[in-house]
Short mmCIF file of C-alpha atoms in Angstrom, two decimals:
data_model
loop_
_atom_site.label_atom_id
_atom_site.label_comp_id
_atom_site.label_asym_id
_atom_site.label_seq_id
_atom_site.Cartn_x
_atom_site.Cartn_y
_atom_site.Cartn_z
CA MET A 1 0.00 0.00 0.00
CA GLU A 2 2.96 2.35 0.56
CA ASN A 3 3.56 2.56 -3.23
CA ALA A 4 -0.10 3.24 -4.03
CA GLY A 5 -1.12 6.52 -5.64
CA LEU A 6 -3.33 9.04 -3.90
CA PHE A 7 -6.43 8.13 -5.95
CA THR A 8 -5.97 4.44 -5.10
CA ILE A 9 -5.63 5.28 -1.41
CA ILE A 10 -8.82 7.38 -1.51
CA VAL A 11 -10.92 4.77 -3.35
CA SER A 12 -9.54 1.98 -1.18
CA ALA A 13 -10.21 3.78 2.10
CA ILE A 14 -13.71 5.01 1.23
CA LEU A 15 -15.16 2.08 -0.70
CA VAL A 16 -13.04 -1.05 -0.83
CA ASN A 17 -11.65 -1.18 2.72
CA ASN A 18 -14.33 0.90 4.43
CA PHE A 19 -13.45 0.79 8.13
CA VAL A 20 -17.01 0.18 9.28
CA LEU A 21 -18.37 -2.09 6.56
CA SER A 22 -15.26 -4.05 5.57
CA ARG A 23 -12.90 -3.92 8.55
CA PHE A 24 -15.69 -3.67 11.16
CA LEU A 25 -13.96 -0.93 13.15
CA GLY A 26 -15.99 1.88 14.69
CA ILE A 27 -19.16 -0.18 15.07
CA CYS A 28 -20.23 1.42 18.38
CA PRO A 29 -20.90 4.93 17.01
CA PHE A 30 -22.09 3.41 13.72
CA LEU A 31 -24.91 1.55 15.46
CA GLY A 32 -25.51 4.07 18.24
CA MET A 33 -25.63 7.32 16.28
CA SER A 34 -27.45 6.18 13.16
CA LYS A 35 -31.10 6.70 14.06
CA LYS A 36 -31.28 10.17 12.46
CA VAL A 37 -29.37 11.49 9.47
CA GLU A 38 -28.60 14.84 11.12
CA THR A 39 -27.02 13.18 14.15
CA ALA A 40 -25.13 10.73 11.95
CA ALA A 41 -23.81 13.56 9.79
CA GLY A 42 -22.73 15.48 12.90
CA MET A 43 -20.92 12.43 14.24
CA GLY A 44 -19.34 11.94 10.82
CA MET A 45 -18.03 15.52 10.77
CA ALA A 46 -16.58 15.12 14.26
CA VAL A 47 -14.94 11.83 13.23
CA ILE A 48 -13.54 13.40 10.04
CA PHE A 49 -11.85 16.10 12.10
CA VAL A 50 -10.56 13.74 14.80
CA ILE A 51 -9.27 11.02 12.45
CA THR A 52 -7.59 13.46 10.07
CA MET A 53 -5.95 15.47 12.84
CA ALA A 54 -4.99 12.30 14.74
CA GLY A 55 -3.34 10.95 11.60
CA ILE A 56 -1.31 14.13 11.13
CA ILE A 57 -0.29 14.58 14.77
CA THR A 58 0.57 10.91 15.30
CA TRP A 59 2.72 10.98 12.16
CA PHE A 60 4.71 13.89 13.56
CA ALA A 61 4.90 12.30 17.02
CA ASN A 62 6.16 9.05 15.55
CA LYS A 63 8.67 10.62 13.17
CA TYR A 64 10.09 13.31 15.43
CA LEU A 65 9.62 11.93 18.92
CA LEU A 66 9.20 8.16 19.14
CA VAL A 67 11.62 6.99 16.43
CA PRO A 68 14.52 9.39 17.19
CA PHE A 69 14.40 8.52 20.89
CA GLN A 70 13.85 4.81 20.18
CA MET A 71 10.55 4.80 22.07
CA GLU A 72 8.43 2.97 19.50
CA TYR A 73 7.13 0.75 22.30
CA MET A 74 5.19 3.81 23.58
CA GLN A 75 3.38 4.24 20.26
CA ILE A 76 -0.08 3.06 21.34
CA VAL A 77 0.02 5.05 24.58
CA MET A 78 1.12 8.20 22.74
CA TYR A 79 -1.53 7.75 20.07
CA ILE A 80 -4.31 7.25 22.63
CA LEU A 81 -3.25 10.43 24.46
CA ILE A 82 -3.28 12.41 21.20
CA ILE A 83 -6.72 11.05 20.27
CA ALA A 84 -8.12 11.80 23.73
CA ALA A 85 -6.85 15.40 23.56
CA LEU A 86 -8.39 15.89 20.11
CA VAL A 87 -11.75 14.53 21.24
CA GLN A 88 -11.70 16.87 24.25
CA PHE A 89 -11.02 19.76 21.88
CA VAL A 90 -13.93 18.76 19.61
CA GLU A 91 -16.20 18.37 22.62
CA VAL A 92 -15.39 21.87 23.92
CA VAL A 93 -15.84 23.45 20.48
CA LEU A 94 -19.17 21.69 19.81
CA LYS A 95 -20.47 22.59 23.25
CA LYS A 96 -19.68 26.25 22.59
CA ILE A 97 -20.63 26.55 18.90
CA LEU A 98 -23.31 23.87 18.31
CA PRO A 99 -24.91 23.00 21.66
CA THR A 100 -27.85 21.16 20.04
CA LEU A 101 -25.50 18.83 18.14
CA TYR A 102 -23.41 18.44 21.29
CA SER A 103 -26.44 17.30 23.28
CA ALA A 104 -27.67 15.09 20.41
CA LEU A 105 -24.32 13.28 20.24
CA GLY A 106 -24.41 12.79 24.00
CA ILE A 107 -22.23 9.99 25.31
CA PHE A 108 -21.07 9.01 21.82
CA LEU A 109 -18.91 12.10 21.40
CA PRO A 110 -16.47 11.18 24.19
CA LEU A 111 -16.63 7.60 22.92
CA ILE A 112 -14.72 8.73 19.82
CA THR A 113 -11.70 8.47 22.12
CA THR A 114 -12.22 4.72 22.38
CA ASN A 115 -13.34 4.34 18.76
CA CYS A 116 -10.99 1.69 17.45
CA ALA A 117 -11.21 3.19 13.95
CA VAL A 118 -9.33 6.31 15.07
CA LEU A 119 -6.48 4.34 16.61
CA GLY A 120 -6.59 1.87 13.72
CA VAL A 121 -6.00 4.60 11.15
CA ALA A 122 -3.02 5.97 13.05
CA LEU A 123 -1.50 2.50 13.37
CA LEU A 124 -2.17 1.61 9.73
CA ASN A 125 -0.58 4.84 8.52
CA ASP A 126 2.55 3.82 10.36
CA GLN A 127 2.33 0.20 9.20
CA TYR A 128 1.96 1.29 5.57
CA ASN A 129 4.98 3.56 6.04
CA PHE A 130 3.11 6.54 4.56
CA GLY A 131 4.71 9.94 4.24
CA LEU A 132 2.88 13.01 5.52
CA LEU A 133 0.79 13.62 2.38
CA LYS A 134 -0.37 10.01 2.10
CA THR A 135 -1.08 9.97 5.84
CA ILE A 136 -3.33 13.01 5.49
CA VAL A 137 -5.10 11.61 2.42
CA HIS A 138 -5.56 8.15 3.94
CA SER A 139 -6.80 9.50 7.27
CA ALA A 140 -9.27 11.88 5.63
CA ALA A 141 -10.49 9.22 3.19
CA VAL A 142 -11.08 6.69 5.98
CA ALA A 143 -13.07 9.32 7.88
CA VAL A 144 -15.11 10.18 4.78
CA GLY A 145 -15.78 6.45 4.31
CA PHE A 146 -16.98 6.24 7.92
CA THR A 147 -19.24 9.26 7.38
CA LEU A 148 -20.61 7.83 4.14
CA ALA A 149 -21.41 4.53 5.84
CA ILE A 150 -23.08 6.06 8.89
CA VAL A 151 -25.15 8.55 6.86
CA LEU A 152 -26.30 5.84 4.43
CA PHE A 153 -27.20 3.60 7.34
CA ALA A 154 -29.07 6.40 9.13
CA SER A 155 -31.06 7.29 6.02
CA ILE A 156 -32.15 3.67 5.60
CA ARG A 157 -33.08 3.44 9.28
CA GLU A 158 -35.13 6.64 9.00
CA LYS A 159 -37.03 5.22 6.02
CA LEU A 160 -37.72 2.02 7.95
CA GLU A 161 -39.42 4.01 10.72
CA ALA A 162 -42.38 4.63 8.39
CA ASN A 163 -42.70 0.97 7.37
CA ASP A 164 -44.51 -1.89 9.03
CA ILE A 165 -41.80 -4.21 10.34
CA PRO A 166 -42.62 -7.52 12.03
CA LYS A 167 -42.39 -7.22 15.81
CA ALA A 168 -39.50 -9.70 16.07
CA PHE A 169 -37.37 -7.53 13.76
CA GLN A 170 -38.19 -4.09 15.18
CA GLY A 171 -35.37 -2.01 16.61
CA PHE A 172 -31.90 -3.45 16.82
CA PRO A 173 -32.48 -6.70 14.85
CA ILE A 174 -33.52 -4.87 11.67
CA ALA A 175 -30.60 -2.46 12.16
CA LEU A 176 -28.16 -5.39 12.18
CA ILE A 177 -29.77 -6.86 9.08
CA ILE A 178 -29.49 -3.52 7.26
CA ALA A 179 -25.87 -3.13 8.39
CA SER A 180 -25.03 -6.57 7.01
CA LEU A 181 -26.74 -5.77 3.70
CA LEU A 182 -24.78 -2.52 3.47
CA SER A 183 -21.62 -4.48 4.15
CA PHE A 184 -22.50 -6.85 1.31
CA ALA A 185 -23.13 -3.88 -0.98
CA PHE A 186 -19.68 -2.46 -0.22
CA LEU A 187 -18.18 -5.89 -0.81
CA GLY A 188 -19.00 -5.29 -4.48
CA PHE A 189 -16.18 -2.71 -4.62
CA THR A 190 -13.54 -5.32 -3.70
CA GLY A 191 -11.99 -5.75 -7.15
CA MET A 192 -11.53 -2.02 -7.80
CA VAL A 193 -8.02 -1.73 -6.34
#
């Protein structure tokens, strides 16, 4: 993947290796924040910011702090601290600027800190040995793929609210069925890259 072009990285991260629908990372906010499109889009925007910034900052931390001082063993701890600080920043900004979105996101906003997709992107950027530009592109594309998946899922769930669903499938069971069907749909992109 380190020799891949930028377009290949973008298509791969958004469609082919979508973190939620192909790698099954970030499932908690995907299932929890997908009842309304507006909330899903807000969560997606917060995740785009956090994942992209986490990718950039962790790249610098790895290149200029961990590797020169031979502290690669502290990588996960350092990355988690960076992600937690970014989420706190997003939380403060949303609370000040968009209080309705802040309250709608509720407990799921601080849960971005423990979202395995955020840490996964930072670790994969390092594993793929990406330079700064590819790290930025990959991180942003993964976040856009997450946002695409959660907004699509939320729009389908909203449409299902108006339909008559058998009692045994109402709520979470139909959501899991729809998530699996979305995953199958994204599986169709597998041969693209």
